[in-house]
């Protein structure tokens, strides 16, 4: 695609439910990143993929958070048993190689009620 | 040691003025320093980036100044325009290691017409 695509763009879920957020990176981009942006805050690193492997998962806030990437392309971020503090905009970015320009999607706004 | 400190938190500039945003980092191993611009409801977009082998990079009205010894870098927006009103994030990353971007907390810029 022309850019990084994220879906859904908005998600409202009840506390305790599981959610899946999807990221379609730019075709051919090997590196993929997930970040979280809380209201009025900076970007908090969650996880980084190189191909299908995740060399750095250090930003995942708890074991309720997991992510996978298949075929070196689409990635899914899963949050189990959502809590209100999980409410944020989840941003995905991809880059051709590591340490080259990272292109961001528009994000998924998650609201846990 | 992974932090990037950004200031000011918010900035108001008259049209035609110069906007200056500063960032400081701790890890001397960082070797890629991008600036991102984010409009409300959108993902961050790369504005300009610099590597530590140069002290200044200019692209149009946007200039990065880099001081390796002080571990500081700044964004200058010349002839600021109302369309520049956005949130600006500095970031730093490593060529080797985990490759993740460490972001500053953001500066909300408002350019008055």
Coordinates of C-alpha atoms in Angstrom, one line a residue:
Chain A
X1 CA 0.0 0.0 0.0
X2 CA 0.9 3.6 -0.2
X3 CA 1.4 4.0 3.5
X4 CA 1.1 2.3 6.8
X5 CA -2.5 1.2 7.4
X6 CA -3.9 0.5 10.8
X7 CA -7.3 -0.9 11.7
X8 CA -9.6 -0.2 13.3
X9 CA -9.1 3.5 13.5
X10 CA -11.2 3.6 16.7
X11 CA -12.1 0.9 19.1
X12 CA -14.3 1.1 22.2
X13 CA -14.2 -2.0 24.4
X14 CA -15.4 -3.0 27.8
X15 CA -13.0 -3.5 30.6
X16 CA -11.9 -7.1 30.7
X17 CA -12.4 -7.8 27.0
X18 CA -9.6 -8.7 24.6
X19 CA -8.8 -6.5 21.6
X20 CA -6.7 -7.0 18.5
X21 CA -5.1 -4.1 16.7
X22 CA -3.9 -4.6 13.1
X23 CA -1.0 -3.0 11.3
X24 CA -0.3 -3.3 7.5
X25 CA 3.2 -1.9 6.9
X26 CA 4.5 -0.4 3.7
X27 CA 5.2 -3.2 1.3
X28 CA 8.9 -4.3 1.5
X29 CA 9.5 -2.7 4.9
X30 CA 11.4 -5.2 7.1
X31 CA 11.2 -3.3 10.4
X32 CA 8.0 -2.7 12.2
X33 CA 7.4 -0.8 15.5
X34 CA 4.5 -0.4 17.9
X35 CA 4.2 2.7 20.0
X36 CA 1.6 3.9 22.5
X37 CA 0.6 7.5 22.8
X38 CA -1.5 8.5 25.8
X39 CA -3.4 11.7 25.8
X40 CA -1.0 14.7 25.6
X41 CA 2.0 12.4 26.1
X42 CA 4.9 11.3 24.1
X43 CA 5.4 8.1 22.2
X44 CA 6.1 5.1 24.4
X45 CA 7.9 2.2 22.7
X46 CA 6.2 -1.2 22.9
X47 CA 7.8 -3.7 20.6
X48 CA 10.0 -3.9 17.5
X49 CA 10.0 -6.5 14.7
X50 CA 12.7 -7.3 12.3
X51 CA 11.0 -9.6 9.8
X52 CA 8.9 -12.0 11.8
X53 CA 11.0 -11.9 14.9
X54 CA 10.8 -9.5 17.8
X55 CA 14.3 -8.7 19.1
X56 CA 13.0 -6.1 21.5
X57 CA 9.8 -6.6 23.5
X58 CA 11.0 -4.5 26.4
X59 CA 8.3 -1.9 26.1
X60 CA 5.3 -4.2 26.5
X61 CA 3.8 -3.0 29.8
X62 CA 2.5 -6.4 31.1
X63 CA 2.0 -9.9 30.0
X64 CA -1.5 -8.9 28.9
X65 CA 0.1 -7.4 25.9
X66 CA 1.5 -9.5 23.0
X67 CA 2.2 -9.0 19.4
X68 CA 3.1 -11.1 16.4
X69 CA 4.0 -10.5 12.8
X70 CA 3.5 -13.0 10.0
X71 CA 5.0 -13.3 6.5
X72 CA 7.2 -10.4 7.3
X73 CA 4.2 -8.1 6.8
X74 CA 1.0 -7.7 8.8
X75 CA 1.3 -7.4 12.6
X76 CA -1.3 -7.8 15.3
X77 CA -1.1 -6.3 18.8
X78 CA -3.3 -8.1 21.2
X79 CA -4.3 -6.8 24.6
X80 CA -6.0 -9.3 26.9
X81 CA -8.3 -8.4 29.7
X82 CA -8.2 -4.7 28.9
X83 CA -8.0 -2.2 31.7
X84 CA -8.9 1.5 31.6
X85 CA -5.3 2.5 31.8
X86 CA -4.8 0.8 28.4
X87 CA -6.8 3.6 26.8
X88 CA -4.5 5.4 24.3
X89 CA -3.6 5.7 20.7
X90 CA -1.6 2.8 19.4
X91 CA 0.7 3.7 16.6
X92 CA 2.4 1.4 14.2
X93 CA 5.4 2.4 12.1
X94 CA 7.5 0.6 9.5
X95 CA 10.9 1.3 7.9
X96 CA 12.7 -0.2 4.9
X97 CA 15.6 -1.3 7.2
X98 CA 16.5 -0.6 10.8
X99 CA 17.5 3.0 11.4
X100 CA 16.1 4.4 8.2
X101 CA 13.1 6.7 8.1
X102 CA 10.1 5.3 10.0
X103 CA 6.7 5.9 8.5
X104 CA 3.8 6.0 11.0
X105 CA 0.2 5.0 10.5
X106 CA -2.7 7.1 11.8
X107 CA -3.1 5.0 14.8
X108 CA -5.9 3.1 16.5
X109 CA -7.6 5.0 19.3
X110 CA -8.5 2.5 22.0
X111 CA -11.0 3.5 24.7
X112 CA -11.7 1.0 27.5
X113 CA -14.9 1.8 29.4
Chain B
X1 CA 20.4 6.7 30.0
X2 CA 17.7 6.0 27.4
X3 CA 15.8 9.3 27.9
X4 CA 15.5 12.1 25.5
X5 CA 14.4 15.4 27.2
X6 CA 12.5 17.9 25.2
X7 CA 11.7 21.5 25.9
X8 CA 9.6 23.6 25.9
X9 CA 6.4 21.7 26.4
X10 CA 4.5 24.4 24.5
X11 CA 5.4 27.4 22.4
X12 CA 3.6 30.3 20.9
X13 CA 5.2 32.2 18.1
X14 CA 4.1 35.1 15.9
X15 CA 3.8 34.5 12.2
X16 CA 7.1 35.1 10.5
X17 CA 9.0 34.4 13.7
X18 CA 11.5 31.7 14.6
X19 CA 10.4 28.6 16.5
X20 CA 13.1 26.8 18.5
X21 CA 12.7 23.4 20.2
X22 CA 15.5 21.8 22.1
X23 CA 16.3 18.2 23.0
X24 CA 19.0 16.6 25.1
X25 CA 20.0 13.0 25.3
X26 CA 22.2 10.9 27.6
X27 CA 23.3 7.9 25.6
X28 CA 26.3 8.8 23.5
X29 CA 25.7 5.7 21.4
X30 CA 22.7 7.3 19.8
X31 CA 23.5 8.0 16.1
X32 CA 20.3 9.0 14.4
X33 CA 18.2 12.0 15.4
X34 CA 14.9 12.5 13.6
X35 CA 12.2 15.2 14.2
X36 CA 8.6 14.3 13.7
X37 CA 5.6 16.6 13.2
X38 CA 2.2 15.5 14.3
X39 CA -1.2 17.1 13.5
X40 CA -4.3 16.3 15.6
X41 CA -5.7 12.9 14.7
X42 CA -2.8 12.0 12.5
X43 CA 0.3 9.8 13.0
X44 CA 3.7 11.5 13.3
X45 CA 5.4 12.3 10.0
X46 CA 9.2 12.6 9.6
X47 CA 10.2 16.3 9.2
X48 CA 14.0 16.2 9.1
X49 CA 16.7 14.0 10.6
X50 CA 20.4 14.2 11.3
X51 CA 23.3 11.9 12.1
X52 CA 26.1 13.0 14.5
X53 CA 28.8 13.4 11.8
X54 CA 27.3 16.8 10.9
X55 CA 26.6 19.8 13.0
X56 CA 23.7 21.3 11.0
X57 CA 21.2 20.2 8.4
X58 CA 18.8 22.5 6.6
X59 CA 15.7 21.6 4.6
X60 CA 13.7 24.6 3.5
X61 CA 12.6 26.5 6.6
X62 CA 13.6 23.7 8.9
X63 CA 17.1 23.4 10.4
X64 CA 18.5 20.9 12.9
X65 CA 21.5 22.1 14.9
X66 CA 23.5 19.3 16.6
X67 CA 26.0 19.7 19.4
X68 CA 27.7 16.3 20.0
X69 CA 29.8 17.4 22.9
X70 CA 26.8 18.8 24.7
X71 CA 24.6 15.9 23.7
X72 CA 22.0 18.4 22.5
X73 CA 20.1 19.0 19.3
X74 CA 17.5 21.5 18.3
X75 CA 14.9 22.3 15.6
X76 CA 14.6 25.8 14.2
X77 CA 11.6 26.7 12.1
X78 CA 12.3 29.9 10.3
X79 CA 9.5 32.2 9.1
X80 CA 7.0 30.2 11.1
X81 CA 3.6 29.9 9.6
X82 CA 0.1 29.1 11.0
X83 CA 0.3 25.8 9.1
X84 CA 3.3 24.8 11.2
X85 CA 1.0 24.7 14.3
X86 CA 1.4 21.1 15.4
X87 CA 3.1 18.9 18.0
X88 CA 6.8 18.3 17.3
X89 CA 8.7 15.3 18.7
X90 CA 12.4 14.7 18.7
X91 CA 13.8 11.2 18.8
X92 CA 17.0 9.3 19.0
X93 CA 18.0 5.8 18.0
X94 CA 20.9 3.4 17.7
X95 CA 22.5 2.0 14.6
X96 CA 23.3 -1.2 16.5
X97 CA 21.3 -2.7 19.3
X98 CA 17.6 -2.6 19.5
X99 CA 17.0 0.1 16.9
X100 CA 14.0 1.5 18.7
X101 CA 13.3 5.2 18.6
X102 CA 13.3 7.0 22.0
X103 CA 11.0 10.0 21.7
X104 CA 10.9 13.2 23.6
X105 CA 7.7 14.3 25.3
X106 CA 6.7 16.6 22.5
X107 CA 6.3 20.4 22.0
X108 CA 3.0 21.9 21.1
X109 CA 3.6 24.8 18.7
X110 CA 1.1 27.4 17.9
X111 CA 1.9 30.0 15.3
X112 CA -0.4 33.1 15.5
X113 CA -1.6 34.6 12.3

